[in-house]
Structure formats: C-alpha cells, structure tokens
PDB file of C-alpha atoms and ligand atoms in Angstrom:
ATOM      1  CA  MET D 160      -0.226 -10.800  13.231  1.00 88.00           C
ATOM      2  CA  ILE D 161      -2.836 -10.144  10.563  1.00 93.00           C
ATOM      3  CA  ILE D 162      -2.014  -7.272   8.225  1.00 94.00           C
ATOM      4  CA  GLY D 163      -4.833  -5.914   6.069  1.00 94.00           C
ATOM      5  CA  HIS D 164      -8.001  -7.827   5.048  1.00 95.00           C
ATOM      6  CA  GLU D 165     -10.036  -5.742   7.497  1.00 96.00           C
ATOM      7  CA  SER D 166     -13.451  -6.561   6.015  1.00 97.00           C
ATOM      8  CA  ILE D 167     -12.796 -10.326   6.033  1.00 98.00           C
ATOM      9  CA  VAL D 168     -11.571 -10.231   9.635  1.00 97.00           C
ATOM     10  CA  LYS D 169     -14.627  -8.178  10.599  1.00 97.00           C
ATOM     11  CA  TYR D 170     -16.937 -10.681   8.895  1.00 97.00           C
ATOM     12  CA  LEU D 171     -15.283 -13.676  10.577  1.00 97.00           C
ATOM     13  CA  THR D 172     -15.199 -11.960  13.979  1.00 96.00           C
ATOM     14  CA  LYS D 173     -18.943 -11.426  13.694  1.00 96.00           C
ATOM     15  CA  ALA D 174     -19.435 -15.072  12.682  1.00 95.00           C
ATOM     16  CA  LEU D 175     -17.390 -16.223  15.695  1.00 95.00           C
ATOM     17  CA  SER D 176     -19.293 -14.127  18.207  1.00 92.00           C
ATOM     18  CA  SER D 177     -22.743 -14.797  16.736  1.00 91.00           C
ATOM     19  CA  LYS D 178     -21.916 -18.510  16.308  1.00 84.00           C
ATOM     20  CA  HIS D 179     -23.620 -18.405  12.908  1.00 91.00           C
ATOM     21  CA  LEU D 180     -21.044 -20.467  11.123  1.00 95.00           C
ATOM     22  CA  ALA D 181     -20.865 -22.196   7.761  1.00 96.00           C
ATOM     23  CA  HIS D 182     -19.637 -25.790   7.463  1.00 95.00           C
ATOM     24  CA  ALA D 183     -16.971 -24.782   4.981  1.00 97.00           C
ATOM     25  CA  TYR D 184     -15.075 -21.609   4.167  1.00 98.00           C
ATOM     26  CA  LEU D 185     -13.003 -21.088   1.068  1.00 98.00           C
ATOM     27  CA  PHE D 186     -10.254 -18.480   1.405  1.00 98.00           C
ATOM     28  CA  TYR D 187      -9.075 -17.679  -2.095  1.00 97.00           C
ATOM     29  CA  GLY D 188      -6.870 -15.129  -3.799  1.00 96.00           C
ATOM     30  CA  PRO D 189      -3.229 -14.582  -4.767  1.00 94.00           C
ATOM     31  CA  LYS D 190      -0.411 -16.446  -3.054  1.00 92.00           C
ATOM     32  CA  ASN D 191       1.313 -14.864  -0.025  1.00 94.00           C
ATOM     33  CA  VAL D 192      -1.312 -12.243   0.794  1.00 96.00           C
ATOM     34  CA  GLY D 193      -2.141 -13.612   4.252  1.00 95.00           C
ATOM     35  CA  LYS D 194      -4.833 -16.273   3.709  1.00 97.00           C
ATOM     36  CA  THR D 195      -3.025 -18.807   5.896  1.00 96.00           C
ATOM     37  CA  THR D 196      -2.472 -16.285   8.704  1.00 96.00           C
ATOM     38  CA  VAL D 197      -6.188 -15.432   8.737  1.00 98.00           C
ATOM     39  CA  ALA D 198      -7.100 -19.149   8.526  1.00 98.00           C
ATOM     40  CA  TRP D 199      -4.976 -19.942  11.605  1.00 97.00           C
ATOM     41  CA  TRP D 200      -6.457 -17.015  13.506  1.00 97.00           C
ATOM     42  CA  PHE D 201      -9.995 -18.118  12.555  1.00 97.00           C
ATOM     43  CA  ALA D 202      -9.264 -21.755  13.484  1.00 97.00           C
ATOM     44  CA  LYS D 203      -8.052 -20.591  16.889  1.00 96.00           C
ATOM     45  CA  GLY D 204     -11.217 -18.515  17.262  1.00 96.00           C
ATOM     46  CA  LEU D 205     -13.357 -21.551  16.445  1.00 95.00           C
ATOM     47  CA  ILE D 206     -11.953 -23.633  19.279  1.00 94.00           C
ATOM     48  CA  CYS D 207     -11.548 -20.782  21.788  1.00 94.00           C
ATOM     49  CA  GLN D 208     -13.713 -20.859  24.918  1.00 91.00           C
ATOM     50  CA  GLY D 209     -13.332 -17.168  25.747  1.00 91.00           C
ATOM     51  CA  ASN D 210     -15.867 -14.393  25.248  1.00 89.00           C
ATOM     52  CA  GLN D 211     -13.956 -12.659  22.491  1.00 91.00           C
ATOM     53  CA  PRO D 212     -12.549 -15.464  20.365  1.00 93.00           C
ATOM     54  CA  PRO D 213      -9.676 -15.991  19.851  1.00 94.00           C
ATOM     55  CA  CYS D 214      -9.001 -14.684  23.373  1.00 94.00           C
ATOM     56  CA  GLY D 215      -5.445 -16.022  23.556  1.00 93.00           C
ATOM     57  CA  GLN D 216      -6.015 -16.626  27.291  1.00 94.00           C
ATOM     58  CA  CYS D 217      -8.081 -19.819  27.609  1.00 93.00           C
ATOM     59  CA  SER D 218      -6.673 -23.344  27.803  1.00 93.00           C
ATOM     60  CA  ASN D 219      -7.830 -24.161  24.248  1.00 92.00           C
ATOM     61  CA  CYS D 220      -6.055 -21.086  22.861  1.00 94.00           C
ATOM     62  CA  ALA D 221      -2.913 -22.040  24.801  1.00 94.00           C
ATOM     63  CA  ALA D 222      -3.009 -25.632  23.512  1.00 93.00           C
ATOM     64  CA  PHE D 223      -3.609 -24.384  19.961  1.00 93.00           C
ATOM     65  CA  ALA D 224      -0.660 -21.982  20.157  1.00 93.00           C
ATOM     66  CA  LYS D 225       1.610 -24.893  21.121  1.00 93.00           C
ATOM     67  CA  SER D 226       0.190 -27.066  18.282  1.00 92.00           C
ATOM     68  CA  LEU D 227      -1.170 -29.441  20.932  1.00 91.00           C
ATOM     69  CA  TYR D 228      -4.897 -29.054  20.308  1.00 92.00           C
ATOM     70  CA  PRO D 229      -6.098 -32.520  19.230  1.00 92.00           C
ATOM     71  CA  ASP D 230      -9.196 -31.534  17.211  1.00 93.00           C
ATOM     72  CA  PHE D 231      -7.317 -29.364  14.738  1.00 95.00           C
ATOM     73  CA  TYR D 232      -6.191 -30.952  11.478  1.00 96.00           C
ATOM     74  CA  VAL D 233      -4.041 -29.541   8.693  1.00 96.00           C
ATOM     75  CA  ILE D 234      -4.232 -31.339   5.362  1.00 97.00           C
ATOM     76  CA  GLU D 235      -1.549 -30.491   2.816  1.00 96.00           C
ATOM     77  CA  PRO D 236       0.512 -32.417   0.246  1.00 94.00           C
ATOM     78  CA  LEU D 237       2.904 -34.843   1.935  1.00 89.00           C
ATOM     79  CA  PRO D 238       6.594 -33.858   1.641  1.00 85.00           C
ATOM     80  CA  GLU D 239       7.238 -36.560  -0.942  1.00 82.00           C
ATOM     81  CA  GLY D 240       4.097 -35.879  -3.007  1.00 79.00           C
ATOM     82  CA  ARG D 241       2.616 -33.129  -5.139  1.00 82.00           C
ATOM     83  CA  ASP D 242      -1.061 -33.869  -4.453  1.00 92.00           C
ATOM     84  CA  ILE D 243      -3.414 -34.182  -1.526  1.00 96.00           C
ATOM     85  CA  THR D 244      -4.292 -37.858  -1.836  1.00 95.00           C
ATOM     86  CA  ILE D 245      -7.512 -39.801  -1.371  1.00 96.00           C
ATOM     87  CA  GLU D 246      -5.866 -41.665   1.526  1.00 96.00           C
ATOM     88  CA  GLN D 247      -5.349 -38.352   3.341  1.00 96.00           C
ATOM     89  CA  ILE D 248      -9.017 -37.429   2.851  1.00 97.00           C
ATOM     90  CA  ARG D 249     -10.185 -40.890   3.990  1.00 96.00           C
ATOM     91  CA  HIS D 250      -8.000 -40.611   7.073  1.00 95.00           C
ATOM     92  CA  LEU D 251      -9.398 -37.142   7.784  1.00 96.00           C
ATOM     93  CA  LYS D 252     -12.947 -38.435   7.354  1.00 95.00           C
ATOM     94  CA  SER D 253     -12.413 -41.162   9.936  1.00 93.00           C
ATOM     95  CA  LYS D 254     -10.921 -38.607  12.363  1.00 92.00           C
ATOM     96  CA  VAL D 255     -13.685 -36.010  12.086  1.00 92.00           C
ATOM     97  CA  SER D 256     -16.445 -38.632  12.247  1.00 89.00           C
ATOM     98  CA  GLN D 257     -15.435 -39.235  15.873  1.00 87.00           C
ATOM     99  CA  THR D 258     -16.558 -37.044  18.756  1.00 84.00           C
ATOM    100  CA  ALA D 259     -14.272 -34.113  19.503  1.00 83.00           C
ATOM    101  CA  PHE D 260     -11.772 -34.799  22.281  1.00 83.00           C
ATOM    102  CA  TYR D 261     -12.642 -31.646  24.198  1.00 78.00           C
ATOM    103  CA  ASN D 262     -16.348 -31.450  23.502  1.00 68.00           C
ATOM    104  CA  SER D 263     -15.640 -28.509  21.262  1.00 79.00           C
ATOM    105  CA  ARG D 264     -15.409 -28.053  17.506  1.00 90.00           C
ATOM    106  CA  LYS D 265     -13.146 -29.913  15.145  1.00 95.00           C
ATOM    107  CA  VAL D 266     -11.383 -27.634  12.703  1.00 96.00           C
ATOM    108  CA  VAL D 267      -9.713 -28.593   9.443  1.00 97.00           C
ATOM    109  CA  ILE D 268      -7.451 -26.429   7.303  1.00 98.00           C
ATOM    110  CA  LEU D 269      -6.879 -27.865   3.827  1.00 97.00           C
ATOM    111  CA  ARG D 270      -4.234 -26.188   1.704  1.00 96.00           C
ATOM    112  CA  PRO D 271      -3.717 -25.587  -1.114  1.00 95.00           C
ATOM    113  CA  ALA D 272      -7.131 -26.855  -2.190  1.00 96.00           C
ATOM    114  CA  GLU D 273      -6.041 -26.919  -5.842  1.00 94.00           C
ATOM    115  CA  TYR D 274      -3.713 -29.789  -4.894  1.00 94.00           C
ATOM    116  CA  LEU D 275      -6.668 -32.122  -4.412  1.00 95.00           C
ATOM    117  CA  ASN D 276      -6.396 -34.594  -7.295  1.00 93.00           C
ATOM    118  CA  SER D 277      -9.245 -36.109  -9.315  1.00 92.00           C
ATOM    119  CA  GLU D 278      -9.793 -38.875  -6.733  1.00 94.00           C
ATOM    120  CA  SER D 279      -9.369 -36.886  -3.540  1.00 95.00           C
ATOM    121  CA  VAL D 280     -11.485 -33.985  -4.771  1.00 95.00           C
ATOM    122  CA  ASN D 281     -14.492 -36.308  -5.112  1.00 95.00           C
ATOM    123  CA  ALA D 282     -13.933 -37.798  -1.678  1.00 95.00           C
ATOM    124  CA  PHE D 283     -13.664 -34.301  -0.237  1.00 96.00           C
ATOM    125  CA  LEU D 284     -16.793 -33.202  -2.066  1.00 95.00           C
ATOM    126  CA  LYS D 285     -18.723 -35.984  -0.311  1.00 94.00           C
ATOM    127  CA  MET D 286     -17.567 -34.480   2.997  1.00 93.00           C
ATOM    128  CA  LEU D 287     -18.949 -31.128   1.926  1.00 93.00           C
ATOM    129  CA  GLU D 288     -22.241 -32.719   0.881  1.00 93.00           C
ATOM    130  CA  GLU D 289     -22.619 -34.553   4.187  1.00 91.00           C
ATOM    131  CA  PRO D 290     -20.724 -32.330   6.624  1.00 89.00           C
ATOM    132  CA  PRO D 291     -19.414 -34.148   9.689  1.00 90.00           C
ATOM    133  CA  ALA D 292     -20.948 -32.907  12.956  1.00 89.00           C
ATOM    134  CA  ASP D 293     -19.270 -30.016  14.807  1.00 91.00           C
ATOM    135  CA  THR D 294     -16.620 -29.691  12.127  1.00 95.00           C
ATOM    136  CA  ILE D 295     -15.592 -26.547  10.288  1.00 96.00           C
ATOM    137  CA  LEU D 296     -13.577 -26.905   7.092  1.00 97.00           C
ATOM    138  CA  ILE D 297     -11.341 -24.065   5.944  1.00 98.00           C
ATOM    139  CA  LEU D 298      -9.994 -24.400   2.413  1.00 98.00           C
ATOM    140  CA  ILE D 299      -7.154 -22.213   1.211  1.00 98.00           C
ATOM    141  CA  CYS D 300      -6.783 -21.780  -2.525  1.00 97.00           C
ATOM    142  CA  ASN D 301      -4.461 -19.681  -4.706  1.00 94.00           C
ATOM    143  CA  ASN D 302      -6.022 -20.671  -7.994  1.00 91.00           C
ATOM    144  CA  ILE D 303      -9.776 -20.925  -7.754  1.00 92.00           C
ATOM    145  CA  GLU D 304     -10.192 -21.783 -11.464  1.00 92.00           C
ATOM    146  CA  SER D 305      -8.788 -25.243 -10.794  1.00 89.00           C
ATOM    147  CA  LEU D 306     -11.515 -26.148  -8.279  1.00 93.00           C
ATOM    148  CA  PRO D 307     -14.786 -27.758  -9.388  1.00 93.00           C
ATOM    149  CA  ALA D 308     -17.868 -25.542  -9.182  1.00 95.00           C
ATOM    150  CA  THR D 309     -19.462 -28.039  -6.789  1.00 94.00           C
ATOM    151  CA  ILE D 310     -16.808 -27.225  -4.167  1.00 95.00           C
ATOM    152  CA  LEU D 311     -17.266 -23.490  -4.641  1.00 96.00           C
ATOM    153  CA  SER D 312     -21.041 -23.671  -4.351  1.00 95.00           C
ATOM    154  CA  ARG D 313     -20.857 -25.576  -1.066  1.00 95.00           C
ATOM    155  CA  SER D 314     -18.425 -23.185   0.607  1.00 96.00           C
ATOM    156  CA  THR D 315     -18.652 -19.671   1.964  1.00 97.00           C
ATOM    157  CA  MET D 316     -16.193 -17.946  -0.323  1.00 97.00           C
ATOM    158  CA  LEU D 317     -13.977 -15.146   0.966  1.00 98.00           C
ATOM    159  CA  LYS D 318     -11.815 -13.353  -1.556  1.00 98.00           C
ATOM    160  CA  PHE D 319      -8.393 -12.115  -0.437  1.00 97.00           C
ATOM    161  CA  SER D 320      -6.813  -9.329  -2.472  1.00 96.00           C
ATOM    162  CA  LEU D 321      -3.319  -7.950  -2.866  1.00 96.00           C
ATOM    163  CA  LEU D 322      -2.498  -5.473  -0.106  1.00 96.00           C
ATOM    164  CA  PRO D 323      -1.993  -1.782  -0.888  1.00 94.00           C
ATOM    165  CA  GLN D 324       1.680  -0.780  -1.145  1.00 90.00           C
ATOM    166  CA  HIS D 325       1.487   1.632   1.820  1.00 91.00           C
ATOM    167  CA  GLN D 326       0.174  -1.123   4.115  1.00 93.00           C
ATOM    168  CA  ILE D 327       3.141  -3.333   3.225  1.00 94.00           C
ATOM    169  CA  GLU D 328       5.617  -0.488   3.658  1.00 92.00           C
ATOM    170  CA  GLN D 329       4.201   0.244   7.130  1.00 92.00           C
ATOM    171  CA  ALA D 330       4.514  -3.403   8.157  1.00 93.00           C
ATOM    172  CA  LEU D 331       8.222  -3.584   7.325  1.00 93.00           C
ATOM    173  CA  SER D 332      10.832  -3.342  10.062  1.00 87.00           C
ATOM    174  CA  ASP D 333      12.322   0.095  10.702  1.00 88.00           C
ATOM    175  CA  ASP D 334      15.755  -1.524  10.436  1.00 85.00           C
ATOM    176  CA  TYR D 335      15.379  -1.085   6.662  1.00 85.00           C
ATOM    177  CA  THR D 336      16.329   2.150   4.957  1.00 82.00           C
ATOM    178  CA  ARG D 337      13.646   4.028   3.032  1.00 81.00           C
ATOM    179  CA  GLU D 338      15.131   2.800  -0.277  1.00 78.00           C
ATOM    180  CA  GLN D 339      15.176  -0.812   0.920  1.00 82.00           C
ATOM    181  CA  LYS D 340      11.525  -0.546   1.981  1.00 87.00           C
ATOM    182  CA  LYS D 341      10.654   0.809  -1.441  1.00 83.00           C
ATOM    183  CA  PHE D 342      12.569  -2.015  -3.154  1.00 83.00           C
ATOM    184  CA  ILE D 343      10.831  -4.702  -1.070  1.00 89.00           C
ATOM    185  CA  THR D 344       7.382  -3.155  -1.513  1.00 90.00           C
ATOM    186  CA  ASN D 345       7.886  -2.948  -5.264  1.00 84.00           C
ATOM    187  CA  LEU D 346       9.016  -6.550  -5.479  1.00 84.00           C
ATOM    188  CA  ALA D 347       6.304  -7.916  -3.194  1.00 88.00           C
ATOM    189  CA  GLN D 348       3.535  -6.334  -5.302  1.00 86.00           C
ATOM    190  CA  GLY D 349       0.908  -6.569  -2.589  1.00 93.00           C
ATOM    191  CA  ARG D 350       2.075  -9.920  -1.196  1.00 93.00           C
ATOM    192  CA  ILE D 351       2.738  -9.308   2.474  1.00 95.00           C
ATOM    193  CA  GLY D 352       4.052 -12.849   3.049  1.00 93.00           C
ATOM    194  CA  GLN D 353       6.747 -12.263   0.473  1.00 89.00           C
ATOM    195  CA  ALA D 354       7.622  -8.815   1.861  1.00 91.00           C
ATOM    196  CA  LEU D 355       8.081 -10.114   5.409  1.00 92.00           C
ATOM    197  CA  CYS D 356      10.476 -12.843   4.229  1.00 88.00           C
ATOM    198  CA  PHE D 357      13.060 -10.298   3.083  1.00 85.00           C
ATOM    199  CA  ASN D 358      16.296  -9.374   4.817  1.00 82.00           C
ATOM    200  CA  SER D 359      19.380  -7.493   3.644  1.00 78.00           C
ATOM    201  CA  GLU D 360      21.065 -10.713   2.539  1.00 84.00           C
ATOM    202  CA  LYS D 361      18.016 -11.752   0.535  1.00 83.00           C
ATOM    203  CA  ILE D 362      17.777  -8.335  -1.132  1.00 83.00           C
ATOM    204  CA  HIS D 363      21.420  -8.631  -2.158  1.00 85.00           C
ATOM    205  CA  GLY D 364      20.763 -12.163  -3.481  1.00 87.00           C
ATOM    206  CA  ILE D 365      17.802 -10.987  -5.565  1.00 86.00           C
ATOM    207  CA  ILE D 366      19.737  -8.089  -7.088  1.00 86.00           C
ATOM    208  CA  GLU D 367      22.564 -10.461  -8.031  1.00 89.00           C
ATOM    209  CA  ALA D 368      20.109 -13.020  -9.482  1.00 90.00           C
ATOM    210  CA  GLU D 369      18.361 -10.330 -11.527  1.00 90.00           C
ATOM    211  CA  LYS D 370      21.648  -9.097 -12.955  1.00 90.00           C
ATOM    212  CA  LYS D 371      22.514 -12.661 -14.006  1.00 91.00           C
ATOM    213  CA  VAL D 372      19.130 -13.187 -15.694  1.00 93.00           C
ATOM    214  CA  ILE D 373      19.478  -9.927 -17.621  1.00 93.00           C
ATOM    215  CA  LYS D 374      22.975 -10.876 -18.748  1.00 92.00           C
ATOM    216  CA  MET D 375      21.660 -14.256 -19.903  1.00 92.00           C
ATOM    217  CA  LEU D 376      18.675 -12.710 -21.730  1.00 91.00           C
ATOM    218  CA  LYS D 377      21.098 -10.581 -23.745  1.00 91.00           C
ATOM    219  CA  SER D 378      23.416 -13.492 -24.576  1.00 92.00           C
ATOM    220  CA  ALA D 379      23.625 -15.737 -27.674  1.00 93.00           C
ATOM    221  CA  PRO D 380      21.412 -18.892 -27.911  1.00 92.00           C
ATOM    222  CA  ASP D 381      24.225 -21.375 -27.137  1.00 93.00           C
ATOM    223  CA  GLN D 382      25.216 -19.345 -24.064  1.00 94.00           C
ATOM    224  CA  LYS D 383      21.587 -19.318 -22.926  1.00 93.00           C
ATOM    225  CA  ILE D 384      21.439 -23.117 -23.146  1.00 92.00           C
ATOM    226  CA  SER D 385      24.639 -23.655 -21.189  1.00 93.00           C
ATOM    227  CA  TRP D 386      23.519 -21.116 -18.541  1.00 93.00           C
ATOM    228  CA  LEU D 387      20.218 -22.958 -18.284  1.00 91.00           C
ATOM    229  CA  THR D 388      21.867 -26.374 -17.917  1.00 91.00           C
ATOM    230  CA  GLU D 389      24.161 -25.006 -15.235  1.00 92.00           C
ATOM    231  CA  ASN D 390      21.450 -23.258 -13.194  1.00 91.00           C
ATOM    232  CA  LEU D 391      18.257 -25.257 -13.793  1.00 91.00           C
ATOM    233  CA  ALA D 392      18.472 -27.177 -10.506  1.00 88.00           C
ATOM    234  CA  SER D 393      18.232 -23.931  -8.529  1.00 86.00           C
ATOM    235  CA  PHE D 394      15.080 -22.653 -10.266  1.00 87.00           C
ATOM    236  CA  ASP D 395      12.158 -22.425  -7.843  1.00 85.00           C
ATOM    237  CA  ASP D 396       8.872 -20.474  -7.590  1.00 81.00           C
ATOM    238  CA  ASN D 397      10.818 -17.353  -6.629  1.00 81.00           C
ATOM    239  CA  PHE D 398      12.916 -17.611  -9.771  1.00 88.00           C
ATOM    240  CA  VAL D 399       9.761 -17.878 -11.897  1.00 90.00           C
ATOM    241  CA  ASP D 400       8.362 -14.758 -10.175  1.00 87.00           C
ATOM    242  CA  LEU D 401      11.649 -12.884 -10.543  1.00 89.00           C
ATOM    243  CA  THR D 402      11.953 -13.658 -14.265  1.00 93.00           C
ATOM    244  CA  THR D 403       8.285 -12.841 -14.857  1.00 93.00           C
ATOM    245  CA  SER D 404       8.628  -9.487 -13.110  1.00 91.00           C
ATOM    246  CA  LEU D 405      11.674  -8.601 -15.236  1.00 94.00           C
ATOM    247  CA  ILE D 406       9.883  -9.431 -18.502  1.00 96.00           C
ATOM    248  CA  ARG D 407       6.834  -7.517 -17.268  1.00 94.00           C
ATOM    249  CA  ASP D 408       8.998  -4.436 -16.695  1.00 94.00           C
ATOM    250  CA  ILE D 409      10.573  -4.743 -20.157  1.00 96.00           C
ATOM    251  CA  LEU D 410       7.042  -4.858 -21.574  1.00 96.00           C
ATOM    252  CA  LEU D 411       6.031  -1.779 -19.563  1.00 95.00           C
ATOM    253  CA  HIS D 412       9.043   0.138 -20.908  1.00 96.00           C
ATOM    254  CA  LYS D 413       8.046  -0.955 -24.404  1.00 95.00           C
ATOM    255  CA  ILE D 414       4.596   0.608 -24.036  1.00 95.00           C
ATOM    256  CA  ASN D 415       5.918   3.698 -22.205  1.00 93.00           C
ATOM    257  CA  GLN D 416       4.331   2.768 -18.882  1.00 91.00           C
ATOM    258  CA  SER D 417       7.570   2.892 -16.873  1.00 88.00           C
ATOM    259  CA  ASP D 418       5.762   4.363 -13.845  1.00 83.00           C
ATOM    260  CA  PHE D 419       4.405   0.913 -13.054  1.00 82.00           C
ATOM    261  CA  CYS D 420       7.799  -0.827 -13.180  1.00 86.00           C
ATOM    262  CA  ILE D 421       9.024  -2.831 -10.196  1.00 83.00           C
ATOM    263  CA  HIS D 422      12.775  -2.753 -10.849  1.00 85.00           C
ATOM    264  CA  THR D 423      13.358   0.974 -10.781  1.00 81.00           C
ATOM    265  CA  TYR D 424      17.100   0.486 -10.201  1.00 81.00           C
ATOM    266  CA  LEU D 425      17.334  -1.347 -13.540  1.00 88.00           C
ATOM    267  CA  THR D 426      15.429   1.234 -15.577  1.00 89.00           C
ATOM    268  CA  SER D 427      18.059   2.104 -18.190  1.00 91.00           C
ATOM    269  CA  GLU D 428      19.080  -1.529 -18.769  1.00 92.00           C
ATOM    270  CA  LEU D 429      15.510  -2.847 -19.116  1.00 94.00           C
ATOM    271  CA  LYS D 430      14.536   0.085 -21.310  1.00 94.00           C
ATOM    272  CA  THR D 431      17.400  -0.736 -23.689  1.00 94.00           C
ATOM    273  CA  ILE D 432      16.327  -4.397 -23.877  1.00 95.00           C
ATOM    274  CA  SER D 433      12.751  -3.319 -24.632  1.00 95.00           C
ATOM    275  CA  THR D 434      13.914  -1.580 -27.815  1.00 95.00           C
ATOM    276  CA  THR D 435      15.246  -4.847 -29.251  1.00 93.00           C
ATOM    277  CA  HIS D 436      12.003  -6.828 -28.815  1.00 94.00           C
ATOM    278  CA  SER D 437       8.571  -6.582 -30.391  1.00 94.00           C
ATOM    279  CA  LEU D 438       5.439  -6.109 -28.305  1.00 95.00           C
ATOM    280  CA  PRO D 439       3.819  -9.385 -29.532  1.00 95.00           C
ATOM    281  CA  GLY D 440       7.069 -11.224 -28.704  1.00 94.00           C
ATOM    282  CA  LEU D 441       7.148  -9.811 -25.168  1.00 95.00           C
ATOM    283  CA  LEU D 442       3.479 -10.641 -24.628  1.00 96.00           C
ATOM    284  CA  LYS D 443       4.143 -14.201 -25.790  1.00 95.00           C
ATOM    285  CA  THR D 444       7.105 -14.607 -23.407  1.00 95.00           C
ATOM    286  CA  LEU D 445       5.072 -13.246 -20.513  1.00 95.00           C
ATOM    287  CA  LYS D 446       2.196 -15.623 -21.269  1.00 95.00           C
ATOM    288  CA  SER D 447       4.596 -18.591 -21.389  1.00 94.00           C
ATOM    289  CA  LEU D 448       5.901 -17.565 -17.962  1.00 94.00           C
ATOM    290  CA  PHE D 449       2.355 -17.320 -16.573  1.00 92.00           C
ATOM    291  CA  GLU D 450       1.669 -20.829 -17.874  1.00 92.00           C
ATOM    292  CA  LEU D 451       4.986 -22.250 -16.682  1.00 91.00           C
ATOM    293  CA  PRO D 452       3.900 -23.320 -13.148  1.00 86.00           C
ATOM    294  CA  PHE D 453       0.916 -25.200 -14.627  1.00 85.00           C
ATOM    295  CA  ASN D 454       3.067 -26.897 -17.263  1.00 88.00           C
ATOM    296  CA  LEU D 455       5.658 -27.856 -14.643  1.00 85.00           C
ATOM    297  CA  LYS D 456       2.859 -29.491 -12.650  1.00 80.00           C
ATOM    298  CA  LYS D 457       1.995 -31.542 -15.754  1.00 83.00           C
ATOM    299  CA  ASN D 458       5.496 -33.041 -15.548  1.00 81.00           C
ATOM    300  CA  ILE D 459       6.684 -31.498 -18.815  1.00 85.00           C
ATOM    301  CA  ASN D 460      10.493 -31.478 -18.921  1.00 89.00           C
ATOM    302  CA  PRO D 461      11.582 -28.242 -17.116  1.00 90.00           C
ATOM    303  CA  GLN D 462      14.706 -27.843 -19.282  1.00 91.00           C
ATOM    304  CA  LEU D 463      12.572 -27.879 -22.444  1.00 91.00           C
ATOM    305  CA  LEU D 464      10.038 -25.449 -20.989  1.00 92.00           C
ATOM    306  CA  TRP D 465      12.644 -22.897 -19.914  1.00 93.00           C
ATOM    307  CA  GLN D 466      14.621 -23.390 -23.120  1.00 91.00           C
ATOM    308  CA  SER D 467      11.603 -22.600 -25.285  1.00 91.00           C
ATOM    309  CA  ILE D 468      10.997 -19.398 -23.297  1.00 93.00           C
ATOM    310  CA  PHE D 469      14.573 -18.110 -23.264  1.00 91.00           C
ATOM    311  CA  LEU D 470      15.499 -19.090 -26.811  1.00 90.00           C
ATOM    312  CA  LYS D 471      12.449 -17.365 -28.267  1.00 86.00           C
ATOM    313  CA  PHE D 472      13.240 -14.222 -26.317  1.00 86.00           C
TER     314      PHE D 472
HETATM  315 ZN1   ZN Z 601      -9.373 -18.545  23.884  1.00 74.79          ZN
END
C-alpha cells in the first residue's frame, strides 16, 4: 500500500493512462520514505493490460504479483558485493535487447542507483543514451549527489520527501498505544518504511540500545574503547541512525530547541549531557556521523572511525 506521495502517484497515474512515458525515471529522496513501494506499483502499472493500470485483475498483474512476470528485472548489488557491477549491466543489456516475452513492455528497477560503480555507471549511461525498445528504466536513489549529471539529465526525476508526522501516525496499527505511536513517529522522522518495521519488541530493543549508548557516551575513554571493541560487530545502519539522532537531540537541548527532539523520554538525561559539551564539538560529532556511511563505504577501518567519533565526544 502506498502511503503519501500523492502528487507523484497522480503524475504517474496520468502517465500510465495517457501512455506518454519517459524511457527512464529517477525516484530520489531520503531512504525509507516509500520510493520502492511506488516503483513496484508503477512497474506493475507499466505491464498491466487493464484499463486502469495497475488493475490487479489481469493476467499480467497476477503474474507480476507472484514474481513470475518474465519481462521485469530488478538490478541491485549481489549479496556478496557492495556495488552494481558492469557484468550485471551487460547481462541486463542483453536481456532487454530481446523482444518482450509477452509482447508488452520490459521494466527494469535499478536500486540503489548510487551503487553503480565507475565502470557500471558508464555502461548504464550508454543504455540511457540509446534506450532499448519498449523498455522503461526506473532508478531508485537515496543520495542523488553521487550520481553523474549525465544520468540525471537523461531521466525524468521525481523527488520523494519525508512524510508528515500525522500521515505516519495514521498508518500505524491501532494495536499500539498512543504513546507508542508517538515514540515510533518521532523516531521514524518521516520515514514510513522505518515506522512500519516497528513492533513492541523492537521498541523495547531500541530503548535498551539508546540507554547503553548514553551510558557509554558518559564513560571514560578506556571504557569507550572496550565497549566499542565488544559491540562493533553489531553496528549496522540502524545503529548509525540511532546514535546520530541522540547526538542531534543533545545539540537541540544545547541550543534550547528541545521542542524538536525525538527522544522525549530521555529529555532530562540528554539535557544534562548537553551542558558538558560545547556547541562546536557537538556540531563536529554530528558531521562525523553524517559522513560515517560514506567513509565506511570507502573501506576505512570501522573501529578507527567509531573510535575517533566517540573519543572526541
Ligand atoms: Zn492489470
């Protein structure tokens, strides 16, 4: 189910019914706001044979729903790799250069587009320059700055934004209490995908993880290092987001903007921490956390990266 993004859905619905379609669409914007959900819906619409695509009733829609439709391709990094490789793009090229199996369109979803490497991005660009017949390419990208301008200029760009808090709150199951809904909405910060992944167990896990990070932030340097060594293996994207959101709240307390804080249940603790740190120091820590995912991608030692952030805090 698509939540939000009404104007994009309206635009794509019009494109589907008028059949005035671009060769390539670029869905870009923050992670977990629903780009993939809209891309799948649009892909289904592109191969649908009904009058109001995607009708959900025709044989193409049925085959698509069961992942059996043969002219639909998803290109993403292989489980063992970090990039979308040139071999994957070459393979895709040979597939889409053939006639569609069902005399319909071929549809490709490529995600995340920023994972194209220097070789594969050029091969993909050639596909955009000489679009294969009856093929629609849908690129999904979280970080548009990392894509070459030549890709942007050859795609119809659709910008996805963070969803308003009330829209996320409405989408949450009524099994949650009002407080739990508030907690999830605050944490998700407009990312519906993140909000819908929550459950009571996960909420409990996050609260426990946050308490541990705060305890570590207040500890002595040698304790920080041993905590880091012990826990490093479990650090994932969610941990980066969690730590970033805590530091962000400490910064907001520092500048007396507590109204915008996410972790309202930690107000007194975070406020106290904010009094022991300078504003430039907090800004520096936050910037390092923003840059962390990019530095991790450059294969810089994760232990050293985290250590430099926590020890300077
Ligand atoms: Zn259909």
